[in-house]
Amino acid sequence: MLVLLPPSEGKASSGRGAPLKLESLALAGLTAAREAVLDELVELCAADEDKAREVLGLSEGLRGEVAKNAGLRTAGARPAGEIYTGVLYDALGLASLDAAAKRRAARSLLVFSGLWGAVRVTDRIPSYRCSMGVKLPGLGALGTHWRTPMASVMSEAAGNGLVLDLRSSAYAAAWRPKGEAAGRTASVRVLHAPTRKVVSHFNKATKGRMVRSLLTAGLAPSGPAELVEALRDLGYVVEVEAPAGAGKAWTLDVLVTEVH
């Protein structure tokens, strides 16, 4: 099972660890594309703070993020699972998993990123600010930049098992499963049961808890149908939208009664 996660906008501080080593990150086929984004982002943020804020879509209150980006090559690095924070990651609670569940998380979780393309939760990265929706002056839209290199590495990363896609639309643009892989892919929506409306905050919390439930239970469903059974066994209320045809992904609706 491969679980695709979005990053978080807010991130923990880099800390005082050894600096980034791009060549040590998982999915080595992305190294050149990562180097290109990192080079331009660091140069942009070191040269013109106001322009960098405009490109990155940062408010005046987030001005400090520009200086952080300018120092990415020398900043301390920590496991990505410690850098990413926010509602989904709080609910996932990687730090409090038992040893076996942490090993499963290291194997199965892949976090998509505007800067790194995608990283494992054990990959050591510095804290940064660069969403997938950014258009860098030299490289253009990052979602487009990542499409070709991601296509070259994701077939191997996805393997032959289930792909559980929990990304937001901006990050899904970087790689969309096709063909046989799409038929093994399930995306999840979280709906308010009485109204059938998509929820926002609770969407992230529910997805985090759902992944935690699968990891702690030691479950690795082989495909979307098996995932539905596993989630129902774990107490989730799930409705299924079967794919429209061959090579199409599944859509699972997880229903919640409380929105908070």
Tab-separated table of N, CA, C and O in Angstrom, residues 116-158:
chain	number	residue	atom	x	y	z
A	116	TRP	N	10.159	19.508	-3.156
A	116	TRP	CA	10.873	18.233	-3.254
A	116	TRP	C	10.231	17.250	-4.219
A	116	TRP	O	10.806	16.192	-4.473
A	117	GLY	N	9.060	17.537	-4.739
A	117	GLY	CA	8.333	16.580	-5.570
A	117	GLY	C	7.551	15.637	-4.693
A	117	GLY	O	6.330	15.700	-4.598
A	118	ALA	N	8.241	14.749	-4.013
A	118	ALA	CA	7.642	13.870	-3.010
A	118	ALA	C	8.761	13.312	-2.144
A	118	ALA	O	9.869	13.069	-2.633
A	119	VAL	N	8.480	13.123	-0.860
A	119	VAL	CA	9.470	12.576	0.071
A	119	VAL	C	8.826	11.548	0.988
A	119	VAL	O	7.617	11.575	1.219
A	120	ARG	N	9.643	10.652	1.483
A	120	ARG	CA	9.221	9.728	2.530
A	120	ARG	C	9.237	10.479	3.865
A	120	ARG	O	9.956	11.481	4.018
A	121	VAL	N	8.487	9.999	4.837
A	121	VAL	CA	8.448	10.698	6.128
A	121	VAL	C	9.771	10.587	6.871
A	121	VAL	O	10.026	11.353	7.800
A	122	THR	N	10.631	9.673	6.456
A	122	THR	CA	11.945	9.527	7.086
A	122	THR	C	13.021	10.356	6.386
A	122	THR	O	14.141	10.469	6.907
A	123	ASP	N	12.724	10.922	5.235
A	123	ASP	CA	13.693	11.773	4.538
A	123	ASP	C	13.964	13.031	5.355
A	123	ASP	O	13.038	13.675	5.850
A	124	ARG	N	15.217	13.408	5.444
A	124	ARG	CA	15.595	14.578	6.241
A	124	ARG	C	15.578	15.826	5.354
A	124	ARG	O	16.333	15.910	4.373
A	125	ILE	N	14.727	16.788	5.722
A	125	ILE	CA	14.576	18.027	4.961
A	125	ILE	C	14.552	19.218	5.923
A	125	ILE	O	14.201	19.060	7.088
A	126	PRO	N	14.901	20.408	5.438
A	126	PRO	CA	14.744	21.607	6.270
A	126	PRO	C	13.318	22.143	6.151
A	126	PRO	O	12.580	21.800	5.219
A	127	SER	N	12.930	22.991	7.073
A	127	SER	CA	11.647	23.673	6.997
A	127	SER	C	11.696	24.675	5.840
A	127	SER	O	12.717	25.329	5.613
A	128	TYR	N	10.601	24.807	5.091
A	128	TYR	CA	10.597	25.644	3.894
A	128	TYR	C	9.186	26.172	3.648
A	128	TYR	O	8.227	25.777	4.309
A	129	ARG	N	9.051	27.031	2.646
A	129	ARG	CA	7.733	27.516	2.241
A	129	ARG	C	7.694	27.600	0.725
A	129	ARG	O	8.301	28.475	0.117
A	130	CYS	N	6.983	26.690	0.093
A	130	CYS	CA	6.866	26.683	-1.367
A	130	CYS	C	5.782	25.687	-1.743
A	130	CYS	O	6.031	24.480	-1.788
A	131	SER	N	4.593	26.183	-2.017
A	131	SER	CA	3.476	25.292	-2.320
A	131	SER	C	3.509	24.852	-3.781
A	131	SER	O	4.195	25.444	-4.619
A	132	MET	N	2.743	23.827	-4.105
A	132	MET	CA	2.693	23.320	-5.472
A	132	MET	C	2.050	24.326	-6.416
A	132	MET	O	2.266	24.283	-7.621
A	133	GLY	N	1.273	25.269	-5.903
A	133	GLY	CA	0.616	26.253	-6.746
A	133	GLY	C	1.508	27.401	-7.177
A	133	GLY	O	1.087	28.263	-7.961
A	134	VAL	N	2.745	27.428	-6.698
A	134	VAL	CA	3.676	28.517	-7.016
A	134	VAL	C	4.138	28.426	-8.476
A	134	VAL	O	4.337	27.338	-9.020
A	135	LYS	N	4.322	29.613	-9.088
A	135	LYS	CA	4.924	29.709	-10.417
A	135	LYS	C	6.249	30.456	-10.270
A	135	LYS	O	6.259	31.672	-10.070
A	136	LEU	N	7.345	29.739	-10.341
A	136	LEU	CA	8.654	30.374	-10.232
A	136	LEU	C	9.000	31.058	-11.558
A	136	LEU	O	8.661	30.549	-12.630
A	137	PRO	N	9.668	32.203	-11.515
A	137	PRO	CA	9.930	32.962	-12.741
A	137	PRO	C	10.635	32.165	-13.829
A	137	PRO	O	10.320	32.300	-15.014
A	138	GLY	N	11.590	31.326	-13.452
A	138	GLY	CA	12.342	30.564	-14.450
A	138	GLY	C	11.721	29.235	-14.820
A	138	GLY	O	11.714	28.843	-15.991
A	139	LEU	N	11.181	28.525	-13.843
A	139	LEU	CA	10.656	27.171	-14.065
A	139	LEU	C	9.176	27.145	-14.414
A	139	LEU	O	8.691	26.174	-14.987
A	140	GLY	N	8.447	28.198	-14.034
A	140	GLY	CA	7.011	28.202	-14.290
A	140	GLY	C	6.244	27.472	-13.206
A	140	GLY	O	6.720	27.317	-12.081
A	141	ALA	N	5.058	26.998	-13.540
A	141	ALA	CA	4.180	26.335	-12.573
A	141	ALA	C	4.815	25.044	-12.078
A	141	ALA	O	5.201	24.182	-12.876
A	142	LEU	N	4.900	24.889	-10.755
A	142	LEU	CA	5.568	23.710	-10.206
A	142	LEU	C	4.796	22.430	-10.478
A	142	LEU	O	5.395	21.367	-10.656
A	143	GLY	N	3.462	22.509	-10.515
A	143	GLY	CA	2.694	21.311	-10.844
A	143	GLY	C	3.084	20.752	-12.197
A	143	GLY	O	3.189	19.532	-12.385
A	144	THR	N	3.353	21.647	-13.151
A	144	THR	CA	3.795	21.232	-14.483
A	144	THR	C	5.248	20.765	-14.461
A	144	THR	O	5.602	19.768	-15.111
A	145	HIS	N	6.089	21.475	-13.720
A	145	HIS	CA	7.509	21.110	-13.625
A	145	HIS	C	7.688	19.677	-13.148
A	145	HIS	O	8.574	18.960	-13.644
A	146	TRP	N	6.849	19.260	-12.186
A	146	TRP	CA	7.039	17.945	-11.588
A	146	TRP	C	6.437	16.811	-12.405
A	146	TRP	O	6.750	15.644	-12.173
A	147	ARG	N	5.588	17.123	-13.362
A	147	ARG	CA	4.821	16.072	-14.024
A	147	ARG	C	5.697	15.005	-14.688
A	147	ARG	O	5.503	13.808	-14.493
A	148	THR	N	6.676	15.441	-15.477
A	148	THR	CA	7.508	14.463	-16.190
A	148	THR	C	8.421	13.676	-15.258
A	148	THR	O	8.445	12.433	-15.322
A	149	PRO	N	9.189	14.321	-14.376
A	149	PRO	CA	10.035	13.519	-13.475
A	149	PRO	C	9.236	12.620	-12.542
A	149	PRO	O	9.669	11.495	-12.240
A	150	MET	N	8.059	13.071	-12.081
A	150	MET	CA	7.252	12.215	-11.209
A	150	MET	C	6.760	10.987	-11.958
A	150	MET	O	6.731	9.884	-11.407
A	151	ALA	N	6.391	11.157	-13.218
A	151	ALA	CA	5.918	10.016	-14.011
A	151	ALA	C	7.003	8.954	-14.128
A	151	ALA	O	6.706	7.751	-14.179
A	152	SER	N	8.272	9.391	-14.130
A	152	SER	CA	9.375	8.443	-14.313
A	152	SER	C	9.674	7.631	-13.059
A	152	SER	O	10.294	6.566	-13.150
A	153	VAL	N	9.271	8.126	-11.881
A	153	VAL	CA	9.602	7.404	-10.647
A	153	VAL	C	8.401	6.758	-9.965
A	153	VAL	O	8.561	5.822	-9.176
A	154	MET	N	7.199	7.261	-10.260
A	154	MET	CA	6.049	6.810	-9.486
A	154	MET	C	5.560	5.415	-9.842
A	154	MET	O	4.926	4.756	-9.027
A	155	SER	N	5.852	4.956	-11.034
A	155	SER	CA	5.437	3.596	-11.391
A	155	SER	C	6.089	2.585	-10.457
A	155	SER	O	5.431	1.691	-9.921
A	156	GLU	N	7.391	2.748	-10.235
A	156	GLU	CA	8.103	1.859	-9.312
A	156	GLU	C	7.651	2.078	-7.881
A	156	GLU	O	7.460	1.120	-7.118
A	157	ALA	N	7.457	3.341	-7.491
A	157	ALA	CA	7.048	3.626	-6.116
A	157	ALA	C	5.679	3.035	-5.803
A	157	ALA	O	5.440	2.548	-4.702
A	158	ALA	N	4.774	3.079	-6.770
A	158	ALA	CA	3.421	2.574	-6.545
A	158	ALA	C	3.372	1.053	-6.518
A	158	ALA	O	2.463	0.473	-5.908
